[in-house]
Tab-separated table of C-alpha atoms in Angstrom:
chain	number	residue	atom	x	y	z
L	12	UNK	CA	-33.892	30.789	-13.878
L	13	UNK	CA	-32.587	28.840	-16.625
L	14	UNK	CA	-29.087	29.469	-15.585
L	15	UNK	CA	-29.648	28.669	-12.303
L	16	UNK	CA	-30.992	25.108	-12.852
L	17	UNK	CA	-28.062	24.397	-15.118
L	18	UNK	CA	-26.054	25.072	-12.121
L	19	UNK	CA	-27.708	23.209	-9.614
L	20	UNK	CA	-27.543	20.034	-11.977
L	21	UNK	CA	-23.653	20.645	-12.572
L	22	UNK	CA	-23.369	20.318	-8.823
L	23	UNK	CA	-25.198	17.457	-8.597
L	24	UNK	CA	-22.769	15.663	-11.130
L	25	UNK	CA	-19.991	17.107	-9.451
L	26	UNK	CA	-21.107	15.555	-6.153
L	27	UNK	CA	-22.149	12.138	-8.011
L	28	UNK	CA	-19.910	9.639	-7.731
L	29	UNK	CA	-20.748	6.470	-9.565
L	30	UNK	CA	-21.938	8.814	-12.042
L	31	UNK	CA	-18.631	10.416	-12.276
L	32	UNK	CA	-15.974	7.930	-11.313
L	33	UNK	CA	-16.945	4.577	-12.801
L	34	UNK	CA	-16.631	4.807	-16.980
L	35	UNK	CA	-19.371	3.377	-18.964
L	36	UNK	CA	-17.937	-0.431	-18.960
L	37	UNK	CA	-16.544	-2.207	-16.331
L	38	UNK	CA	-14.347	-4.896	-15.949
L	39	UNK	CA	-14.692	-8.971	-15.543
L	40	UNK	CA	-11.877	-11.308	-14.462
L	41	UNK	CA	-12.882	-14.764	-15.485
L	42	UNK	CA	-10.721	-17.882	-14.376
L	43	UNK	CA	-10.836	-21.192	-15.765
L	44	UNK	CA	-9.209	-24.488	-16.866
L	45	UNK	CA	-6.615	-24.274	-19.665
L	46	UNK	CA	-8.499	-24.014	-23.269
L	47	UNK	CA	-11.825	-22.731	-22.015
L	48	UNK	CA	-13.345	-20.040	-24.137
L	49	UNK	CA	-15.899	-17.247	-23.189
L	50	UNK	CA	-18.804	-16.843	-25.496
L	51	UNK	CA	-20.307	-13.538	-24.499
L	52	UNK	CA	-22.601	-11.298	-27.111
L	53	UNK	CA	-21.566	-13.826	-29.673
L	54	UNK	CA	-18.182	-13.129	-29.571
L	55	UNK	CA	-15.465	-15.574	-28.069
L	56	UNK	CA	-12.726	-14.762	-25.730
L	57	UNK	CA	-10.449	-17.651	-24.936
L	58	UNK	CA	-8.326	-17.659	-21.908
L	59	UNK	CA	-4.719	-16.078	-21.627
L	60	UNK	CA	-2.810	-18.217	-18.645
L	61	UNK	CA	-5.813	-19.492	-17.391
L	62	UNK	CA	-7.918	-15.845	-17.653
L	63	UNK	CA	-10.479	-14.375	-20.109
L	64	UNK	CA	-11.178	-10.242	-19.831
L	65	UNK	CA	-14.460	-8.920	-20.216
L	66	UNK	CA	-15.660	-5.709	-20.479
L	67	UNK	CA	-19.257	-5.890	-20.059
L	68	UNK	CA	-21.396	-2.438	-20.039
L	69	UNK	CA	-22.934	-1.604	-16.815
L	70	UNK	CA	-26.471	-2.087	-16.407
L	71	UNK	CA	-29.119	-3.347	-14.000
L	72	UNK	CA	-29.116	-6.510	-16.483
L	73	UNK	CA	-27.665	-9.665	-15.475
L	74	UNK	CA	-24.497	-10.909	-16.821
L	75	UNK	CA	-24.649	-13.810	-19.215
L	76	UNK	CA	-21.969	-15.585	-20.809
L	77	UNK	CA	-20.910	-19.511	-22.011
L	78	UNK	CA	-18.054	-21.534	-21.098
L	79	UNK	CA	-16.965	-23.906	-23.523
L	80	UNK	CA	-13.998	-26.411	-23.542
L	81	UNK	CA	-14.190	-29.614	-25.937
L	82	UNK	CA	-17.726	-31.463	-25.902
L	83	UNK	CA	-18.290	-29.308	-22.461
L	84	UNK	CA	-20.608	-25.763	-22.166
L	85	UNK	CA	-22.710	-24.342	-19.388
L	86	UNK	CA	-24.417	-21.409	-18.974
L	87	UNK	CA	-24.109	-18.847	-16.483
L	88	UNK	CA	-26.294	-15.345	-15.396
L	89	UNK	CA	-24.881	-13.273	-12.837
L	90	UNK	CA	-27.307	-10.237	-10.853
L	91	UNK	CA	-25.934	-7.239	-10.866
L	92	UNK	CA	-24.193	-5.084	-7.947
L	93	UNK	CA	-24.241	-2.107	-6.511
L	94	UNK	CA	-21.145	-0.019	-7.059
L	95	UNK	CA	-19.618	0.705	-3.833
L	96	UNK	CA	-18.156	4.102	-5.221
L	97	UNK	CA	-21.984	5.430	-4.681
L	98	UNK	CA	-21.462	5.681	-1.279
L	99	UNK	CA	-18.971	8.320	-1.626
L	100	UNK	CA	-21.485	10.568	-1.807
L	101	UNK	CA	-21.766	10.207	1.644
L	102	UNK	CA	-18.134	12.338	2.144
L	103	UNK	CA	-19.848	15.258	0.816
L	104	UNK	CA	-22.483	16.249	3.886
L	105	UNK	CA	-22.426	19.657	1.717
L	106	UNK	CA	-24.223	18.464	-0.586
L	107	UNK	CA	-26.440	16.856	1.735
L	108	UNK	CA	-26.425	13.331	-0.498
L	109	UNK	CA	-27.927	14.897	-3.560
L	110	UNK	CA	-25.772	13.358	-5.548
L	111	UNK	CA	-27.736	10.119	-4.629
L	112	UNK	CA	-30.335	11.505	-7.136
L	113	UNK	CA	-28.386	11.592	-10.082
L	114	UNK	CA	-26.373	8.164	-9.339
L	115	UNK	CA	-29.569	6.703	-8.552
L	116	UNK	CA	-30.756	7.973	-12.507
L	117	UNK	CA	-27.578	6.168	-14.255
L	118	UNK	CA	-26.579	2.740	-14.978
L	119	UNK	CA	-22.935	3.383	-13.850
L	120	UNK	CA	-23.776	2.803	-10.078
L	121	UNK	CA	-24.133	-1.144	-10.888
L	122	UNK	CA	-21.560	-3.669	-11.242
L	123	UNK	CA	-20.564	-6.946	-11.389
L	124	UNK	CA	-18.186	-9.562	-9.201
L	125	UNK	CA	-15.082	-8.613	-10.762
L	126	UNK	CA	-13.300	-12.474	-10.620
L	127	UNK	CA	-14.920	-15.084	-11.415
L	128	UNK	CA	-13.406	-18.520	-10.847
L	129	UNK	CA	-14.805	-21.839	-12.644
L	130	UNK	CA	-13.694	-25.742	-12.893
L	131	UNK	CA	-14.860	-28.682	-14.552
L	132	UNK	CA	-17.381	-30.749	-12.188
L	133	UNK	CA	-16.112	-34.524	-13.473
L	134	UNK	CA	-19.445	-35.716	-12.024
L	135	UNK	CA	-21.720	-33.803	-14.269
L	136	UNK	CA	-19.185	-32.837	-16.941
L	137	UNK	CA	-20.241	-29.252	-16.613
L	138	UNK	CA	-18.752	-26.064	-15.543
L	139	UNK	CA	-18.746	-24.806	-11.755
L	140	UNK	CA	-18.691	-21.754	-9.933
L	141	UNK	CA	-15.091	-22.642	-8.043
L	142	UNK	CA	-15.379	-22.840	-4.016
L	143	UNK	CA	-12.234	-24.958	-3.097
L	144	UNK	CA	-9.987	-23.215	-0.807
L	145	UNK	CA	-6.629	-21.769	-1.365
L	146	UNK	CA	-3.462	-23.287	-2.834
L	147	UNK	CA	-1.568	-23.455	0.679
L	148	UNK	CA	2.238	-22.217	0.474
L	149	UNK	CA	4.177	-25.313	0.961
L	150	UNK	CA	6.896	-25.727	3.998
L	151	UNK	CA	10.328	-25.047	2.782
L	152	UNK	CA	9.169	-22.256	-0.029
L	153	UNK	CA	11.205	-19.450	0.313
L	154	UNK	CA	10.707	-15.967	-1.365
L	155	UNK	CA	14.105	-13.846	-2.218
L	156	UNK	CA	12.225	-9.470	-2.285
L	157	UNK	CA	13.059	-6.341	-1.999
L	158	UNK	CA	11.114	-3.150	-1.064
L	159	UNK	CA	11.245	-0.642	-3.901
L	160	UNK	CA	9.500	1.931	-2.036
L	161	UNK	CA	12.397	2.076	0.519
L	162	UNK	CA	14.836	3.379	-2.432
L	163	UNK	CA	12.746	6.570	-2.902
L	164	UNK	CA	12.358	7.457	0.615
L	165	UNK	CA	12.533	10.967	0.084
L	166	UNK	CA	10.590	11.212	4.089
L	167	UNK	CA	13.660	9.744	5.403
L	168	UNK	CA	16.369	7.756	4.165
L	169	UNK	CA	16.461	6.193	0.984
L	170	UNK	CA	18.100	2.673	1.422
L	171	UNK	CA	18.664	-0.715	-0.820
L	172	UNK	CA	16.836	-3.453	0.943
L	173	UNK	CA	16.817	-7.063	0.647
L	174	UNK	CA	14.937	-10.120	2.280
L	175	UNK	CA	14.381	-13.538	2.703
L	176	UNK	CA	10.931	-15.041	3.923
L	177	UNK	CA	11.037	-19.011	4.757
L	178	UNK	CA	8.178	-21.062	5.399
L	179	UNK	CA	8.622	-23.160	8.658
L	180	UNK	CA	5.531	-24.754	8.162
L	181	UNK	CA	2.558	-25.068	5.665
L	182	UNK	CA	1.347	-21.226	5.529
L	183	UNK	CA	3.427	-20.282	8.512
L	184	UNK	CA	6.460	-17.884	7.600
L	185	UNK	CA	9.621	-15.996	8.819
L	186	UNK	CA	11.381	-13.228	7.419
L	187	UNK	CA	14.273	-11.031	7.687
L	188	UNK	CA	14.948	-8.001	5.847
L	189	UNK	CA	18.324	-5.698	5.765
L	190	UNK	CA	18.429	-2.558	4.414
L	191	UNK	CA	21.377	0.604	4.018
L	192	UNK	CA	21.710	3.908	2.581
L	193	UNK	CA	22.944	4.603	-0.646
L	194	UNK	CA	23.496	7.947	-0.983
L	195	UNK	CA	23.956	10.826	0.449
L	196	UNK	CA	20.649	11.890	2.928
L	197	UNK	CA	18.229	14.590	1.216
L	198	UNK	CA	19.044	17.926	2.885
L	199	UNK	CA	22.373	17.034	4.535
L	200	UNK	CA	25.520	19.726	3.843
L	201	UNK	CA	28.439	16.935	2.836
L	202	UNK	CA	30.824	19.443	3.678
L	203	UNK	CA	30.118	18.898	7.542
L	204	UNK	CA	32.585	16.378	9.346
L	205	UNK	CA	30.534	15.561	12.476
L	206	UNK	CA	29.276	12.603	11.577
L	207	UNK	CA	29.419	10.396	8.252
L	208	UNK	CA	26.203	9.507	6.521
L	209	UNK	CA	25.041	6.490	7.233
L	210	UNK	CA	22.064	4.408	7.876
L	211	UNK	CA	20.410	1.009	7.574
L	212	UNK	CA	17.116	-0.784	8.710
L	213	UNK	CA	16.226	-4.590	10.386
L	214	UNK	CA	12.834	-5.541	9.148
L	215	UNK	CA	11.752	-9.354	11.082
L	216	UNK	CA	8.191	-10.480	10.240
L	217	UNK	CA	5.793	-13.561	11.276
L	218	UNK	CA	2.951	-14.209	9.177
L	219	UNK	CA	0.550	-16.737	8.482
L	220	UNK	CA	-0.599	-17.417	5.210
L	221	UNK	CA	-4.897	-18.135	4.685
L	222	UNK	CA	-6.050	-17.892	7.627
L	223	UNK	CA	-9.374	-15.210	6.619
L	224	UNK	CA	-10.391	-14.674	2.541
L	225	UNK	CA	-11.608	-10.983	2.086
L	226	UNK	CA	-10.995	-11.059	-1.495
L	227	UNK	CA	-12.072	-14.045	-1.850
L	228	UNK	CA	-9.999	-14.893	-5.239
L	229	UNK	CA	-8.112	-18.709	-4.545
L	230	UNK	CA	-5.395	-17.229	-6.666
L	231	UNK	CA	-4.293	-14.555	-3.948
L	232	UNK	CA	-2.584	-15.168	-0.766
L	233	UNK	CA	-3.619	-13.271	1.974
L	234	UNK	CA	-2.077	-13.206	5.180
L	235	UNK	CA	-1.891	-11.297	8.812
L	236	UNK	CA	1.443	-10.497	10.031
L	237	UNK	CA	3.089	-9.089	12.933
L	238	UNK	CA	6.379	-7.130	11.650
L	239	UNK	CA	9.205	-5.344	14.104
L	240	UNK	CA	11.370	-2.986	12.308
L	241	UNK	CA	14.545	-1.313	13.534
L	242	UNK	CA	15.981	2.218	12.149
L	243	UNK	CA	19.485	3.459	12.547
L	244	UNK	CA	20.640	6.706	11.024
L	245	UNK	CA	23.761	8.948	11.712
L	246	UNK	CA	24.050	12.045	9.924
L	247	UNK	CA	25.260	15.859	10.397
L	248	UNK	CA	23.325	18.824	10.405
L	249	UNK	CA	23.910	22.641	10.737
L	250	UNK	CA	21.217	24.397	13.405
L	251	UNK	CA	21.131	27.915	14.346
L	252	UNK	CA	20.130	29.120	17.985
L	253	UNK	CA	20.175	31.859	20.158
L	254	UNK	CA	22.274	32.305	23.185
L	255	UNK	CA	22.019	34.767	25.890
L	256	UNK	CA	25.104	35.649	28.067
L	257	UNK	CA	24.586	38.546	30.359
L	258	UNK	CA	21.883	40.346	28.707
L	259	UNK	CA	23.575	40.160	25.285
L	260	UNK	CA	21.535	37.443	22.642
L	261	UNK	CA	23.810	36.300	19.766
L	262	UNK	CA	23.567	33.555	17.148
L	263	UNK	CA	25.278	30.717	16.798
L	264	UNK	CA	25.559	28.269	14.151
L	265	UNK	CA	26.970	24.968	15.154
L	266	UNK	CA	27.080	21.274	13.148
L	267	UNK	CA	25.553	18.577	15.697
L	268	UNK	CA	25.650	15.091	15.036
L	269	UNK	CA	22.484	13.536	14.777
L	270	UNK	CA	21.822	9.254	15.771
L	271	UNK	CA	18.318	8.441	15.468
L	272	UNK	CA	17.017	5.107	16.251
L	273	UNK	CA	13.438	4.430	15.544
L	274	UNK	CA	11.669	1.145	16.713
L	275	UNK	CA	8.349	0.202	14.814
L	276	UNK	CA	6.107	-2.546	15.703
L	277	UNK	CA	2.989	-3.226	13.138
L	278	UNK	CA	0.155	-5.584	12.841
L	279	UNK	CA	-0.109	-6.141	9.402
L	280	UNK	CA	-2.825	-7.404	6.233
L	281	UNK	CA	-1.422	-8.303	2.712
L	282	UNK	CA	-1.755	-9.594	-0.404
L	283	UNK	CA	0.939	-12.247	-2.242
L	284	UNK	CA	-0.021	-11.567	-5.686
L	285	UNK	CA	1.800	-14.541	-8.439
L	286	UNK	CA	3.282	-13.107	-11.209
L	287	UNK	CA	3.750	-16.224	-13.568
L	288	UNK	CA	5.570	-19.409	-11.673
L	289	UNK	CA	8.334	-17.593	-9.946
L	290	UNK	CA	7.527	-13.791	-9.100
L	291	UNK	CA	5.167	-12.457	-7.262
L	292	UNK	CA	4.249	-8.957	-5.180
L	293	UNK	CA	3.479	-8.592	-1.560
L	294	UNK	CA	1.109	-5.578	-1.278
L	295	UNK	CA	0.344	-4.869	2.485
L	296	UNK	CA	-0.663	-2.198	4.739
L	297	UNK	CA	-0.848	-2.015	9.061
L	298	UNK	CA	-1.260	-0.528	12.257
L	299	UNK	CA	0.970	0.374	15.114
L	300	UNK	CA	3.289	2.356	16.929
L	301	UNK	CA	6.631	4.204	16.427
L	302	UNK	CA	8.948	5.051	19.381
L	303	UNK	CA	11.938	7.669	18.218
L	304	UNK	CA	15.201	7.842	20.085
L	305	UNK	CA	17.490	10.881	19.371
L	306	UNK	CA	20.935	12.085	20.735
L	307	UNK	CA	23.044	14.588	19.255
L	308	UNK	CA	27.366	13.804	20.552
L	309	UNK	CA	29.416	16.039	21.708
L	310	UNK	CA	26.745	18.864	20.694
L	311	UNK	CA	27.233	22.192	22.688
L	312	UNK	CA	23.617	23.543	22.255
L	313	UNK	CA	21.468	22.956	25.348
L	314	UNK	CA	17.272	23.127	24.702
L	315	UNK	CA	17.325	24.548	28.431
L	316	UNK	CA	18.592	27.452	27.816
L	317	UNK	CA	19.401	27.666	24.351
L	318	UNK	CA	16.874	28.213	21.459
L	319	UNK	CA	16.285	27.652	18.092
L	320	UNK	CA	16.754	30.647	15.402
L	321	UNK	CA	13.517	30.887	13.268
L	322	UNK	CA	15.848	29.847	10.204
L	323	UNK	CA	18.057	26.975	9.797
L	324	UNK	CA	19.546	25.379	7.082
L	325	UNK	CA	16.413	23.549	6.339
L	326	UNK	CA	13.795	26.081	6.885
L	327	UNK	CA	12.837	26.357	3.215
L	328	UNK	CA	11.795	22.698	3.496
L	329	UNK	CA	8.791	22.896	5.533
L	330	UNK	CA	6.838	19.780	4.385
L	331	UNK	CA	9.876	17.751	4.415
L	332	UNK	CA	11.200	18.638	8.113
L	333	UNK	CA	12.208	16.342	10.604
L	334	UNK	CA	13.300	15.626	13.918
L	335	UNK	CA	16.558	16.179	14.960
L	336	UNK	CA	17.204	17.397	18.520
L	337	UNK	CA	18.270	14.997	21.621
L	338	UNK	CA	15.302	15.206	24.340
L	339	UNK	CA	12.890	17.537	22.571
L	340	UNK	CA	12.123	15.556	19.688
L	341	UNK	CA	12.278	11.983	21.792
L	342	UNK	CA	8.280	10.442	20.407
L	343	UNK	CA	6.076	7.742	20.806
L	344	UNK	CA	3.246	7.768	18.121
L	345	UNK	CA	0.651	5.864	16.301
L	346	UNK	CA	2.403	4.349	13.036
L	347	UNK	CA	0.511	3.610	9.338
L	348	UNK	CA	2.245	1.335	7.320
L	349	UNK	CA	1.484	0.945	3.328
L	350	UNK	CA	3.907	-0.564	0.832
L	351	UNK	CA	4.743	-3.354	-1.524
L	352	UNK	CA	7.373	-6.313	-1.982
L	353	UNK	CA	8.610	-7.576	-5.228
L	354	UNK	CA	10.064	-10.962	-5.492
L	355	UNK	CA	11.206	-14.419	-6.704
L	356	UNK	CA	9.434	-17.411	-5.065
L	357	UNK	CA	11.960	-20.369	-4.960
């Protein structure tokens, strides 16, 4: 019996996930004017380019701390949250949200606003809980990035990129983004002379700056964007297929050339986060579609009555296959997008 309860509690913590995911302390951002410092517990923090780090313990206690700069201190108390990593209990229906019970025992399912942005009220001379709105991006900025993710590509094409993005207006921007290979494509035989390896990608985006808050922190820049990107890629590959010509089946393996051309079109949410004065990175993920466009030159297998050997040069990479035949592997389909942007903000 004894056993048996130990096992039903480990599977209850394994199933727990404030209790199991979130570590004893947590963490506070707090933001405030140059030479502020944080009293909290009796020690003192002062601020690091305008930000002081906490690392309060979680508990169902409010969180108290003191802002001091010169003859100026206020007092603050903020009520405790409720982590939102307890409700990932709710993706394991096996366990029929036991794991609510042990959570619901431990002071590691509350939390607390993680930034926390002050200023001086001149009025009062004391400290404020900060609700201005957002530093707008001025017209004329400009930000110089590139796409690091697009350099280990190892799903398609790894390419070099680099963009612009101009602001036309106050929070309104365009960009423009080029992008081409450098080196040769993963899983492509060099020896084969049907086509030369090449590639490179149009990125063109619109996005306005500020227009909705979700993380509500004045020192990010959020924005909604509609992006259009264009793929070109020409590259030879061996296939192997089976022809049949009067009653006799033989193999044959033949190089095609393969030009893809992929269109993407995404609505997009991200995040301009400053690094410093100058550099910053654009974190951003989207919705939208994919249409794929593939022809194959001067290639003499047919899909009508020619078909594909169950090996090819590729076979023994399964997870990293793709699509390479004219008219069979033609596709319109839903399209995720997820990346980030590093750049210099002129």
């Amino acid at each position: 019996m004894k056993n048996i309860i130990i096992v039903v509690l480990v599977a209850l913590m394994l199933n727990s996930c404030a209790t199991l995911f979130n570590g004893k302390r947590t963490k506070v951002n707090v933001y405030a004017p140059e030479n502020t410092i944080v009293v909290y517990k009796n020690s003192t923090t002062p601020l690091n380019e305008g930000r002081a780090k906490l690392r309060p313990e979680r508990s169902k206690d409010s969180l108290s701390f003191t802002l001091i700069n010169d003859s100026i201190s206020t007092d603050f108390k903020f009520r405790r949250k409720v982590s939102g990593t307890i409700y990932g209990n709710l993706f394991f229906p096996s366990a029929l949200g036991l794991g609510f019970l042990i959570d619901l025992t431990n002071q590691r399912r509350f939390t607390y606003k993680r930034n926390m942005h002050f200023e001086i009220d001149s009025t009062t001379s004391e400290f404020k809980i900060f609700k201005g709105t957002k530093m707008p991006i001025n017209q004329h900025t400009t930000f110089i990035y590139t796409s690091p993710l697009l350099a280990i590509d190892v799903f398609s094409q790894p390419m070099i990129s680099l963009g612009a993005e101009y602001f036309l207006i106050k929070n309104f921007s365009i960009s423009a983004e080029y992008a081409s290979i450098y080196t040769e494509k993963l899983r492509v035989n060099s020896a084969l002379s049907q086509a030369k390896n090449k590639g490179r990608s149009f990125r063109f985006e619109l996005k306005y700056y500020n227009l909705i808050s979700i993380t509500d922190n004045p020192k990010i820049n959020e924005y909604i964007g509609l992006e259009a990107r264009f793929i070109r890629q020409l590259y030879s590959k061996n296939i192997n297929y089976y022809r049949s010509n009067q009653d006799i089946n033989y193999v044959i393996s033949e190089p095609i050339a393969v030009h893809k051309s992929v269109d993407i079109f995404n609505l997009k949410y991200g995040l301009n986060f400053p690094i410093g004065k100058h550099l910053f990175i654009d974190l951003y993920s989207g919705i939208g579609f994919r249409n794929k466009h593939i022809t194959n030159p001067n290639a003499q297998f047919n899909p009508e009555t020619d078909y594909l050997s169950n090996y090819d040069d590729d076979s023994h990479f399964i997870i990293l296959d793709e699509d390479y035949l004219e008219g069979s592997d033609d596709r319109k389909q839903f399209n995720f997008a997820l990346g980030f942007k590093f750049g210099i903000k002129f």
